[in-house]
Coordinates of C-alpha atoms and ligand atoms in Angstrom, one line a residue:
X1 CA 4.2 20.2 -42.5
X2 CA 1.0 22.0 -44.4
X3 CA -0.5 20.7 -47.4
X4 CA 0.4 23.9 -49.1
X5 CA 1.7 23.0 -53.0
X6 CA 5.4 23.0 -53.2
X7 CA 6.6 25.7 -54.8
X8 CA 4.4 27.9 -52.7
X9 CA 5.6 26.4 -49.3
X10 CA 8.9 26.6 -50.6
X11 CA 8.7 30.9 -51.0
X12 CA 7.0 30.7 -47.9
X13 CA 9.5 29.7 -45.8
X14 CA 12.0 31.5 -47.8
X15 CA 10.3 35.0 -47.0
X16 CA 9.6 33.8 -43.2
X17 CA 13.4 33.1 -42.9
X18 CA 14.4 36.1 -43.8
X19 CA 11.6 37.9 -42.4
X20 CA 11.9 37.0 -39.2
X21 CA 16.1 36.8 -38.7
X22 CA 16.8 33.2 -39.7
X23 CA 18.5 33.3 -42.8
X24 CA 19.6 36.6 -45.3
X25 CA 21.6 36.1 -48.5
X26 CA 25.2 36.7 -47.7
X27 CA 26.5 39.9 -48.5
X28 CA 23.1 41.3 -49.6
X29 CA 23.6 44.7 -50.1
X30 CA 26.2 44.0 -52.7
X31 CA 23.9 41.4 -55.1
X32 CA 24.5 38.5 -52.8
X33 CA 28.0 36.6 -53.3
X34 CA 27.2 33.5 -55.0
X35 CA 25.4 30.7 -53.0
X36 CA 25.8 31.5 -49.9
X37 CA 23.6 32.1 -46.9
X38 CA 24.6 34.5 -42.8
X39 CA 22.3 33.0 -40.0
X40 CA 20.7 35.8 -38.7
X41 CA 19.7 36.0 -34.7
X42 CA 17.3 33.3 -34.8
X43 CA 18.8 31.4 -37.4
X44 CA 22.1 30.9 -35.7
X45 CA 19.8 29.9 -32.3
X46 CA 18.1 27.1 -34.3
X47 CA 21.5 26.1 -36.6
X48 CA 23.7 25.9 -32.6
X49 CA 20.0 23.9 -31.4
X50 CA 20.7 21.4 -34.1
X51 CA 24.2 20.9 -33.5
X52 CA 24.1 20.7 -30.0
X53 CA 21.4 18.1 -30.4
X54 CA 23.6 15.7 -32.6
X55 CA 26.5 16.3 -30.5
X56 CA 24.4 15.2 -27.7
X57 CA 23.5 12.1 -28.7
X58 CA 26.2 11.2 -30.6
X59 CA 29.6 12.0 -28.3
X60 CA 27.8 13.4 -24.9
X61 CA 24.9 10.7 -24.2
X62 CA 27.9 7.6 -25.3
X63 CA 31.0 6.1 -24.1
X64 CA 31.8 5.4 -26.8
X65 CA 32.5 8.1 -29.4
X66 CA 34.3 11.1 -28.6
X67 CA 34.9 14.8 -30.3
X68 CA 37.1 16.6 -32.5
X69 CA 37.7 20.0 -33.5
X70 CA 40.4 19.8 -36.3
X71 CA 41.6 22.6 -38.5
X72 CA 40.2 23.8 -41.9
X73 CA 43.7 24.1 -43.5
X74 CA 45.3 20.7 -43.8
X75 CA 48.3 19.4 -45.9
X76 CA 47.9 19.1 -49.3
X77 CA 48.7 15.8 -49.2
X78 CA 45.8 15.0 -47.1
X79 CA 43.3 15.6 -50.7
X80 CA 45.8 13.3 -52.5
X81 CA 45.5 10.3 -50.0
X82 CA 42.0 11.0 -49.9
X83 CA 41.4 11.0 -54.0
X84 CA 40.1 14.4 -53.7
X85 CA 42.4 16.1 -56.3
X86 CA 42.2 13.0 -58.8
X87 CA 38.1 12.7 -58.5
X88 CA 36.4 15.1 -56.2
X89 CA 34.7 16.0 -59.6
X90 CA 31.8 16.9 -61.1
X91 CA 31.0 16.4 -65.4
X92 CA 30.6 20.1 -66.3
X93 CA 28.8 21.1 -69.5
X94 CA 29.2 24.4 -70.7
X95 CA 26.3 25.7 -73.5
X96 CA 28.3 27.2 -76.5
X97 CA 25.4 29.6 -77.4
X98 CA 24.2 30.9 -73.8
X99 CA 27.3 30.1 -71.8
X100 CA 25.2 28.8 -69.6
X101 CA 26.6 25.7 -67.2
X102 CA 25.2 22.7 -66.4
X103 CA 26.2 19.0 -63.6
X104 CA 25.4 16.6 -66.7
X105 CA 22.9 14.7 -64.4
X106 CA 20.8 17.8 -64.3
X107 CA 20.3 17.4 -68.1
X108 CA 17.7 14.7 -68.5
X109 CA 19.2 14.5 -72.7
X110 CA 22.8 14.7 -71.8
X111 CA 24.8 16.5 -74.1
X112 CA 23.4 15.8 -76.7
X113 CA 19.7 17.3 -76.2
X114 CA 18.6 21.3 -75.7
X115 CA 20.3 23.6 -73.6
X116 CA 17.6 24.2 -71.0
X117 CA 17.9 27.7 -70.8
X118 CA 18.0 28.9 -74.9
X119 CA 17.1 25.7 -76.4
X120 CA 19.9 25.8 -78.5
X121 CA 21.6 22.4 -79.5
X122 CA 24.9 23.8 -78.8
X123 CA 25.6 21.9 -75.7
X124 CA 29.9 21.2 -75.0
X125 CA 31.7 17.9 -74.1
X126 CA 31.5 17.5 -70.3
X127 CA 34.9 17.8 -68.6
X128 CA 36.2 17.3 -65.4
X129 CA 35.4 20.4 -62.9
X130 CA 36.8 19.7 -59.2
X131 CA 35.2 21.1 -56.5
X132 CA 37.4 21.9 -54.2
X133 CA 38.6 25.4 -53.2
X134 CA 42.1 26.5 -54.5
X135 CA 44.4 29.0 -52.3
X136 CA 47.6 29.8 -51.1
X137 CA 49.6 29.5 -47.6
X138 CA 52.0 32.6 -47.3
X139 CA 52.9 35.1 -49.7
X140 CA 53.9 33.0 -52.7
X141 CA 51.3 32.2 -55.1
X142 CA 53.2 28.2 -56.1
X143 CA 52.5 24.6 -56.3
X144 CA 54.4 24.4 -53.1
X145 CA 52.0 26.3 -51.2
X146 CA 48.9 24.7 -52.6
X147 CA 46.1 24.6 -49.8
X148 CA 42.4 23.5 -50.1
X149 CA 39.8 24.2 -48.1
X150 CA 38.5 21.1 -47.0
X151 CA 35.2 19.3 -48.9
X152 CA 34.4 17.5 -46.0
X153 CA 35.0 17.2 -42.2
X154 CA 35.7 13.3 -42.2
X155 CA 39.8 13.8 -43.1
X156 CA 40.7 15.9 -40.5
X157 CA 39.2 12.7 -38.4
X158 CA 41.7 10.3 -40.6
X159 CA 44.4 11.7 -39.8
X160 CA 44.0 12.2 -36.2
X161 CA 43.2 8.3 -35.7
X162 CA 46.3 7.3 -33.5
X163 CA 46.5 10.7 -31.9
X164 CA 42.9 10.2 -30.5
X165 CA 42.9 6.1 -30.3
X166 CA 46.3 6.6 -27.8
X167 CA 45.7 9.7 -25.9
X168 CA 42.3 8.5 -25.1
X169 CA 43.3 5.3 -24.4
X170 CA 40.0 4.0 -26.9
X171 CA 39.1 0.4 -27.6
X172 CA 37.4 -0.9 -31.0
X173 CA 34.7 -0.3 -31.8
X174 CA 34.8 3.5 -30.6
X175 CA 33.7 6.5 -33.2
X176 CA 35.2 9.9 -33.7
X177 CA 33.0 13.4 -34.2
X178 CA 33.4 16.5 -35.6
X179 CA 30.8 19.8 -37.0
X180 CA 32.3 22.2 -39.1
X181 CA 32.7 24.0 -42.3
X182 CA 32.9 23.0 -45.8
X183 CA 33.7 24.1 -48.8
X184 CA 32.4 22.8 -52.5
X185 CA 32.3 24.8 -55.4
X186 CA 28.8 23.5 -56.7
X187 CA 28.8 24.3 -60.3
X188 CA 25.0 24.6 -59.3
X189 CA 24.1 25.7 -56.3
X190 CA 20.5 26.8 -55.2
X191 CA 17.8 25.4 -53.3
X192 CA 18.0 28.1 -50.7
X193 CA 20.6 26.8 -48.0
X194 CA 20.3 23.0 -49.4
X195 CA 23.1 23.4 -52.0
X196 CA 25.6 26.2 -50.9
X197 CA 28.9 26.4 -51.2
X198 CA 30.0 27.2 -47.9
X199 CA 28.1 25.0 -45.1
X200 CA 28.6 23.4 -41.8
X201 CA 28.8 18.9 -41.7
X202 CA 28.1 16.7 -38.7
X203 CA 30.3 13.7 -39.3
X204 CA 30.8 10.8 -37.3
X205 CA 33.5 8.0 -38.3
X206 CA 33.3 4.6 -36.4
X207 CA 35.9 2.2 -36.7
X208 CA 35.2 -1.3 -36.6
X209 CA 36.9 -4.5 -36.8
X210 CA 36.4 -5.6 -40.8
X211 CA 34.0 -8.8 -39.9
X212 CA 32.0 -6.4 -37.7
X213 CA 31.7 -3.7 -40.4
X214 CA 27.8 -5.6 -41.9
X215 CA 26.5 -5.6 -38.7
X216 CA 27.7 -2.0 -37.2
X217 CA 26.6 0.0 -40.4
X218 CA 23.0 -1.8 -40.1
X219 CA 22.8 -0.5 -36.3
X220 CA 24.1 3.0 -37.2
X221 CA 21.3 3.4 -40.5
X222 CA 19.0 2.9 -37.5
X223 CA 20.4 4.9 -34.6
X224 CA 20.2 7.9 -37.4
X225 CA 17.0 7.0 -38.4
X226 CA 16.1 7.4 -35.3
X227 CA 17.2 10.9 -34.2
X228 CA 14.8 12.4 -37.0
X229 CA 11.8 10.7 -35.4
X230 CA 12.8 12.0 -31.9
X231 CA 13.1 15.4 -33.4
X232 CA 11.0 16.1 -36.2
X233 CA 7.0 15.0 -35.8
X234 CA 6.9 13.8 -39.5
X235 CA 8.7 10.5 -40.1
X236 CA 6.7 10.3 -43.6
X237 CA 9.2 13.0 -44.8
X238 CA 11.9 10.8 -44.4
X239 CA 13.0 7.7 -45.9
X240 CA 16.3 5.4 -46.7
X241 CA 17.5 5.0 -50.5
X242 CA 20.5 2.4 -51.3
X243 CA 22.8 3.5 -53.5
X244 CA 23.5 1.5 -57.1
X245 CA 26.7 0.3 -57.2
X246 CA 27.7 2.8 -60.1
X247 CA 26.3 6.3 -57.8
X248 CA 28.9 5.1 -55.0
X249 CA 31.8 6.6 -54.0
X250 CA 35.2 5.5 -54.9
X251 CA 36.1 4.2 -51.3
X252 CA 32.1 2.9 -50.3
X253 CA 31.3 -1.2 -49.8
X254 CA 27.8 0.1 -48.3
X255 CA 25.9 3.6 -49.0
X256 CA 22.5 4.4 -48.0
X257 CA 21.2 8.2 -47.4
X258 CA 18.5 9.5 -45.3
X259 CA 16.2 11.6 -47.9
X260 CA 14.0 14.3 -47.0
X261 CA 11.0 15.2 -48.7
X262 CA 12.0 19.3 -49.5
X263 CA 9.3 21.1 -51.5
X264 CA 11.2 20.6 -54.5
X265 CA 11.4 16.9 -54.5
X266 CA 12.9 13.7 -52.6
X267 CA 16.8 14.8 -51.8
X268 CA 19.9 13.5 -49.9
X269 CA 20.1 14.6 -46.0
X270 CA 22.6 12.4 -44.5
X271 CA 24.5 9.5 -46.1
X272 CA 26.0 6.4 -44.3
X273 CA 28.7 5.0 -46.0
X274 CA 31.1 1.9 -44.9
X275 CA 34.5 2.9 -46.2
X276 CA 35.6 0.2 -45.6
X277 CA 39.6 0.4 -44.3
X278 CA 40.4 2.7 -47.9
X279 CA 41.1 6.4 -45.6
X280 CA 43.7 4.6 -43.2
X281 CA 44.9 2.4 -45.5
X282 CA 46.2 6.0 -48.1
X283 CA 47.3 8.1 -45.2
X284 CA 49.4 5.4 -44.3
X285 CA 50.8 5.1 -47.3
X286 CA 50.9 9.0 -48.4
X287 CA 52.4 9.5 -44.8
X288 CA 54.7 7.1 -44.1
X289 CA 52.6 6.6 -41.0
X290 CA 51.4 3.2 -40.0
X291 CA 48.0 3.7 -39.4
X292 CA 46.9 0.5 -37.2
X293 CA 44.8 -1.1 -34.3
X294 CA 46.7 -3.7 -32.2
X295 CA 44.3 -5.8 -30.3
X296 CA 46.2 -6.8 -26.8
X297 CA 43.5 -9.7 -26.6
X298 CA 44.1 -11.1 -29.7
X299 CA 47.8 -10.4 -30.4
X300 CA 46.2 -8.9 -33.8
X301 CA 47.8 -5.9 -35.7
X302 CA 44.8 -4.7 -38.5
X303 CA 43.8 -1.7 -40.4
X304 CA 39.8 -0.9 -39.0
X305 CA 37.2 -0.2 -41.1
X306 CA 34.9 3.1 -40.9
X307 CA 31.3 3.4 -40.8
X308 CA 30.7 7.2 -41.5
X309 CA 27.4 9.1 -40.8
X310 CA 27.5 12.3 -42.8
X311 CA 25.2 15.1 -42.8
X312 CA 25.4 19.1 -43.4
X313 CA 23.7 21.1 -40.2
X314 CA 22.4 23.9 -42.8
X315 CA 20.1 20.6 -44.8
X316 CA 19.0 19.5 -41.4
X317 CA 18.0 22.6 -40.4
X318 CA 16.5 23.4 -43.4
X319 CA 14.5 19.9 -43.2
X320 CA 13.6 20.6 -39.3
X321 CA 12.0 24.2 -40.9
X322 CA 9.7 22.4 -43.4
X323 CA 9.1 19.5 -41.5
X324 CA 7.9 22.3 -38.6
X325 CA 6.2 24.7 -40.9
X326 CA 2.6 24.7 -40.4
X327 CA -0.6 27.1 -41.3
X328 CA -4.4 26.5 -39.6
X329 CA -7.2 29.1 -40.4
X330 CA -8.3 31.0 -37.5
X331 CA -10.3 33.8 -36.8
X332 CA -8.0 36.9 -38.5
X333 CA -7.3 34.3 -41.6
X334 CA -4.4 32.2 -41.6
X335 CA -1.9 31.4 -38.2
X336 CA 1.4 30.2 -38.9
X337 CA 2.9 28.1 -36.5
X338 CA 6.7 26.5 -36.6
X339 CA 6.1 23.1 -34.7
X340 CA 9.7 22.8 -33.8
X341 CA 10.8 20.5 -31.3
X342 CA 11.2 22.0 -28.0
X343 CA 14.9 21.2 -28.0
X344 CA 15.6 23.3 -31.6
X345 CA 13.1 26.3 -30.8
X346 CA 14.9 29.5 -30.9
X347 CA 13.5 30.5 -28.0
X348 CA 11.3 28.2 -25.5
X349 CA 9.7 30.3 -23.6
X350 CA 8.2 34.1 -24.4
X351 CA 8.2 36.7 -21.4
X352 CA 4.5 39.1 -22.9
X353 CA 3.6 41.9 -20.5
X354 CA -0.1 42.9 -21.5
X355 CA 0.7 46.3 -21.3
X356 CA 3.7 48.9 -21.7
X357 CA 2.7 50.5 -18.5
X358 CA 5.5 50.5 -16.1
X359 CA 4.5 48.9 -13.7
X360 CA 3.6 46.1 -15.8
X361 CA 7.1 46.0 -17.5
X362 CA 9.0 45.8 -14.1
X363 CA 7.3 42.8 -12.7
X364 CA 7.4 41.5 -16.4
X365 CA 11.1 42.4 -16.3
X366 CA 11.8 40.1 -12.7
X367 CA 9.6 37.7 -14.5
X368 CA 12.1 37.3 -17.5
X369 CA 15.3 37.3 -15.2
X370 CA 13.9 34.4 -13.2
X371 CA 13.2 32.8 -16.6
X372 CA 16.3 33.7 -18.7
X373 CA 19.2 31.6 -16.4
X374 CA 17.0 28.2 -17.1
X375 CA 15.7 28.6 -20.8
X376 CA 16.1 30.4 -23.7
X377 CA 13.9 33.2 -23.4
X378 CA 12.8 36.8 -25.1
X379 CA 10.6 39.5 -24.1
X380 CA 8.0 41.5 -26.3
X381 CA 5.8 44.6 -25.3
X382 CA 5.0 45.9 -28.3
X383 CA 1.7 45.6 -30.0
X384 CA -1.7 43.8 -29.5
X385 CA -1.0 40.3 -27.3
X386 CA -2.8 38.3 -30.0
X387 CA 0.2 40.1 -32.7
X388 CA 2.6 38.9 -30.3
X389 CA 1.4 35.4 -29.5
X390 CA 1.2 35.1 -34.1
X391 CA 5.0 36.2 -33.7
X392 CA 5.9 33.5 -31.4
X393 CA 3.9 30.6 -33.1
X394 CA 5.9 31.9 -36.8
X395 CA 9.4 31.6 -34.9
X396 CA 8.3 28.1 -33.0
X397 CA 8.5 29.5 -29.3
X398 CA 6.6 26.7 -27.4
X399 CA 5.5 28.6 -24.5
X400 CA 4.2 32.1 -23.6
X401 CA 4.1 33.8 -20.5
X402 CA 1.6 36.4 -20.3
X403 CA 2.0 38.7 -17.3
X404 CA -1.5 40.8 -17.0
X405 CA -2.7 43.1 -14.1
X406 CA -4.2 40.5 -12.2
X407 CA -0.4 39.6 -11.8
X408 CA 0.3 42.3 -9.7
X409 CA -2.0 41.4 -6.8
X410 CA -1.5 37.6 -7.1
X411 CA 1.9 36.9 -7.9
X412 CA 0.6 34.6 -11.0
X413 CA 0.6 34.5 -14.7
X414 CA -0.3 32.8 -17.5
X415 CA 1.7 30.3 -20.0
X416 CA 0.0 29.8 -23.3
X417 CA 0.9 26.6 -25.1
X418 CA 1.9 27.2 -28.9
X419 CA 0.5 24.1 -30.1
X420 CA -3.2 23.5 -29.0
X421 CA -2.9 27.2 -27.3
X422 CA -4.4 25.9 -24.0
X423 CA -3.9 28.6 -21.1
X424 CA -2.9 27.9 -17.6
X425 CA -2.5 30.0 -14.4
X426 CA 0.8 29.1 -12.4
X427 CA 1.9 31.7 -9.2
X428 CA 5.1 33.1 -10.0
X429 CA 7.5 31.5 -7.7
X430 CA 6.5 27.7 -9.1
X431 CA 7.0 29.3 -12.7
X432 CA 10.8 27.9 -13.7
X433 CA 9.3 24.6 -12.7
X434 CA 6.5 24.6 -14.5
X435 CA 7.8 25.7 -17.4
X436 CA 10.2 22.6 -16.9
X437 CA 7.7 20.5 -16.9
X438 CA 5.9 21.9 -19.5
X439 CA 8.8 21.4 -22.5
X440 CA 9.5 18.6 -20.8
X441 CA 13.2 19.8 -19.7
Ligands
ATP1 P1 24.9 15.8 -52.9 O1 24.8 14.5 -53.7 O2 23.6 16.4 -52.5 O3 25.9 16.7 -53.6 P2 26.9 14.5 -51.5 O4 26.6 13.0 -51.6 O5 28.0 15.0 -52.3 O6 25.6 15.4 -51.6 P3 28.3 14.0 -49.0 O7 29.7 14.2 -49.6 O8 27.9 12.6 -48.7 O9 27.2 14.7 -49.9 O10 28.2 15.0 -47.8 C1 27.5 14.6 -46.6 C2 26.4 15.6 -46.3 O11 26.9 17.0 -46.4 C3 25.3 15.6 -47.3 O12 24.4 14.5 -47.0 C4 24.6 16.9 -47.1 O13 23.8 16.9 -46.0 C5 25.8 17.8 -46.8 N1 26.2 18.6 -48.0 C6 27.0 18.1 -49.0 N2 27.2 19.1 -49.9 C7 26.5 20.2 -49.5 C8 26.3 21.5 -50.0 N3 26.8 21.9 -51.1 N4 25.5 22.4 -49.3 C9 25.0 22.0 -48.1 N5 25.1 20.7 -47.6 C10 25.9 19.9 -48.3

């Protein structure tokens, strides 16, 4: 990450994300539509690298956690059992004078001080605001057909305990993951793709016999810990904060998140909650449902606890940026490299012909489709090769293959390294492996 002073790294990597295709505001040609954020073509590369990476080592690379894909649209009885409709809230304060809105932590006075935008002491009682997304299933517009789109991933895993503990046939302690979309409606969204109010979650739920529960969370706040220091190079930009016993939620014995230093300030990344045996325990009884574990070892019937890792894919990829984003002076002023892990590049490897000329492009071209089955790859002809190498090192491609005229008489080219931009010669056929060896694939 570059030394560059906050605010200033933070526009930075604003403009480069939209700049080069990794993030636009949604629906930008009509003002934006309120907090929300479309991946564009490298965006959704890196966002699907960083997914595929946590679903990697949390179902693919263990025996013992498995995947779910469950529906947005759930029963509306799920967000009852769950205490979402009672206290998925947030205290909204509303400035009589500016209209203005406010989450009362954000106002270091509470109600009682200036409005921070018109200084007026005009500031309103906080009330409840929930922030969960209100519609309708079918044509009728009434209580009976009361849907929410879900605030979180973990309830679709809930409720899909027995179906997944029997069919697989799953032994405690075994864990149960899901990515997808979620929907809060942030009174105060912002922060670029940080605080939006549609987004994507990577949650896992573990379940644990109760006396285990101690033990298990302490191994998973590490096992997380870890995946940030095998992806991102700079483990000072993360750290662990408890939570008091007045910040935690409703249904949490244990809370700790993973924060990440942002450019505006230490904020939440993941958190890792025990929930102790609270979820099972209400869709049991909003259901009707026993949901159980009977132990054939012990002759035991019990209701598990959950250790839950939580984290949205859009902060960790927005973490992953900053964490990558770096600038080093060089001889045209100032390069800017994106020191992503090899696994979350966009791209891995770039196919560069020096030249347009045609002959040039078609070996260029065989080059790429020898490349393109293996890794992801992309191919650039136009302008200087020093331009193109800048573009690469700004979207985080690790490697370059440079394909000159030399190439054509000895069936070798050259891959340029992104990070200390050493160049080596390699004959064509012993590229793929190479290049293997190189990211370390
Ligand atoms: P915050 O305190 O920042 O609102 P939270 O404690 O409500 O977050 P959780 O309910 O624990 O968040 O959700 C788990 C994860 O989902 C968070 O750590 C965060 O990475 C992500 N997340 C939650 N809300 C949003 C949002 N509005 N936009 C993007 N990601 C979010």
């Amino acid at each position: 990450m570059t030394e560059a002073p906050p605010g200033e790294l933070f526009d930075k990597l604003v403009s480069l994300a939209k700049r080069r295709g990794f993030v636009f505001p949604s629906s930008e040609i009509y003002g934006g539509a309120g907090a929300t954020w479309d991946f564009g073509p490298l965006g959704v590369e890196l966002k699907n690298n960083v997914k595929r990476a946590w679903w990697r080592s949390m179902v693919q690379l263990r025996d013992d956690i498995v995947g779910l894909d469950a529906a947005i649209l759930m029963h509306p009885k799920v967000w009852e059992a769950s205490g979402h409709v009672e206290n998925f809230t947030d205290p909204l304060v509303e400035c009589a004078s500016c209209n203005h809105r406010y989450r009362l932590d954000e106002l270091p006075k509470g109600v009682e001080g200036p409005c921070p935008n018109c200084g007026e002491r005009k500031l309103g009682a906080p009330r409840k605001f929930n922030l969960m997304f209100k519609t309708f299933v079918g044509p009728v517009e009434d209580d009976a057909s009361i849907a929410w789109l879900r605030p979180e991933t973990a309830q679709g895993i809930f409720v899909n305990f027995d179906n997944v503990q029997q069919s697989m046939r799953k032994r405690l302690p075994f864990g149960i993951a899901q990515v997808g979309k979620s929907f809060r409606n942030e009174i105060t969204p912002g922060n670029f793709i940080f605080r939006s109010r549609e987004f994507e979650q990577m949650e896992m739920q573990y379940f644990v016999r109760p006396e285990d529960a101690p033990r298990i969370y302490e191994e998973w706040k590490e096992t997380r810990r870890q995946w940030y220091r095998d992806l991102a190079e700079h483990d000072e930009l993360f750290r662990f904060r408890e939570h008091s016993p007045e910040e935690r939620a409703h249904y949490a014995a244990q809370a700790f998140d993973i924060e990440f230093r942002y450019p505006f300030g230490w904020k939440e990344l993941e958190g890792i909650h025990n929930r102790t045996d609270f979820d099972l325990k209400r869709h049991s009884e909003y259901s009707g449902k026993k949901l159980e574990y009977f132990d054939d070892a012990t002759n035991e019937r019990f209701v598990p606890y959950v250790i839950e890792t939580a984290v949205g894919a859009d902060r960790a990829t927005f973490a992953f940026l900053c964490a990558a984003y770096d600038e080093e002076p060089d001889k045209e002023g100032v390069r800017v490299v994106l020191r992503l892990h090899r696994d979350l590049a966009p791209y891995k490897v770039a196919i560069l012909p020096l030249s347009k000329k045609p002959e040039l492009s078609e070996l260029s071209r065989s080059v790429w489709a020898t490349v393109r089955p293996h890794f992801q790859s992309t191919y650039d002809e136009t302008q200087a090769i020093g331009r193109r190498y800048r573009r690469q090192d700004e979207i985080g491609t690790p490697l370059c293959v440079t394909v000159d005229f030399d190439s054509l008489t000895d069936q070798a080219v050259t891959i340029r390294d992104r990070d200390d931009m050493s160049q080596v010669r390699v004959k064509i056929e012993e590229l793929v492996p190479a290049l293997r060896e190189k990211l370390g694939a």
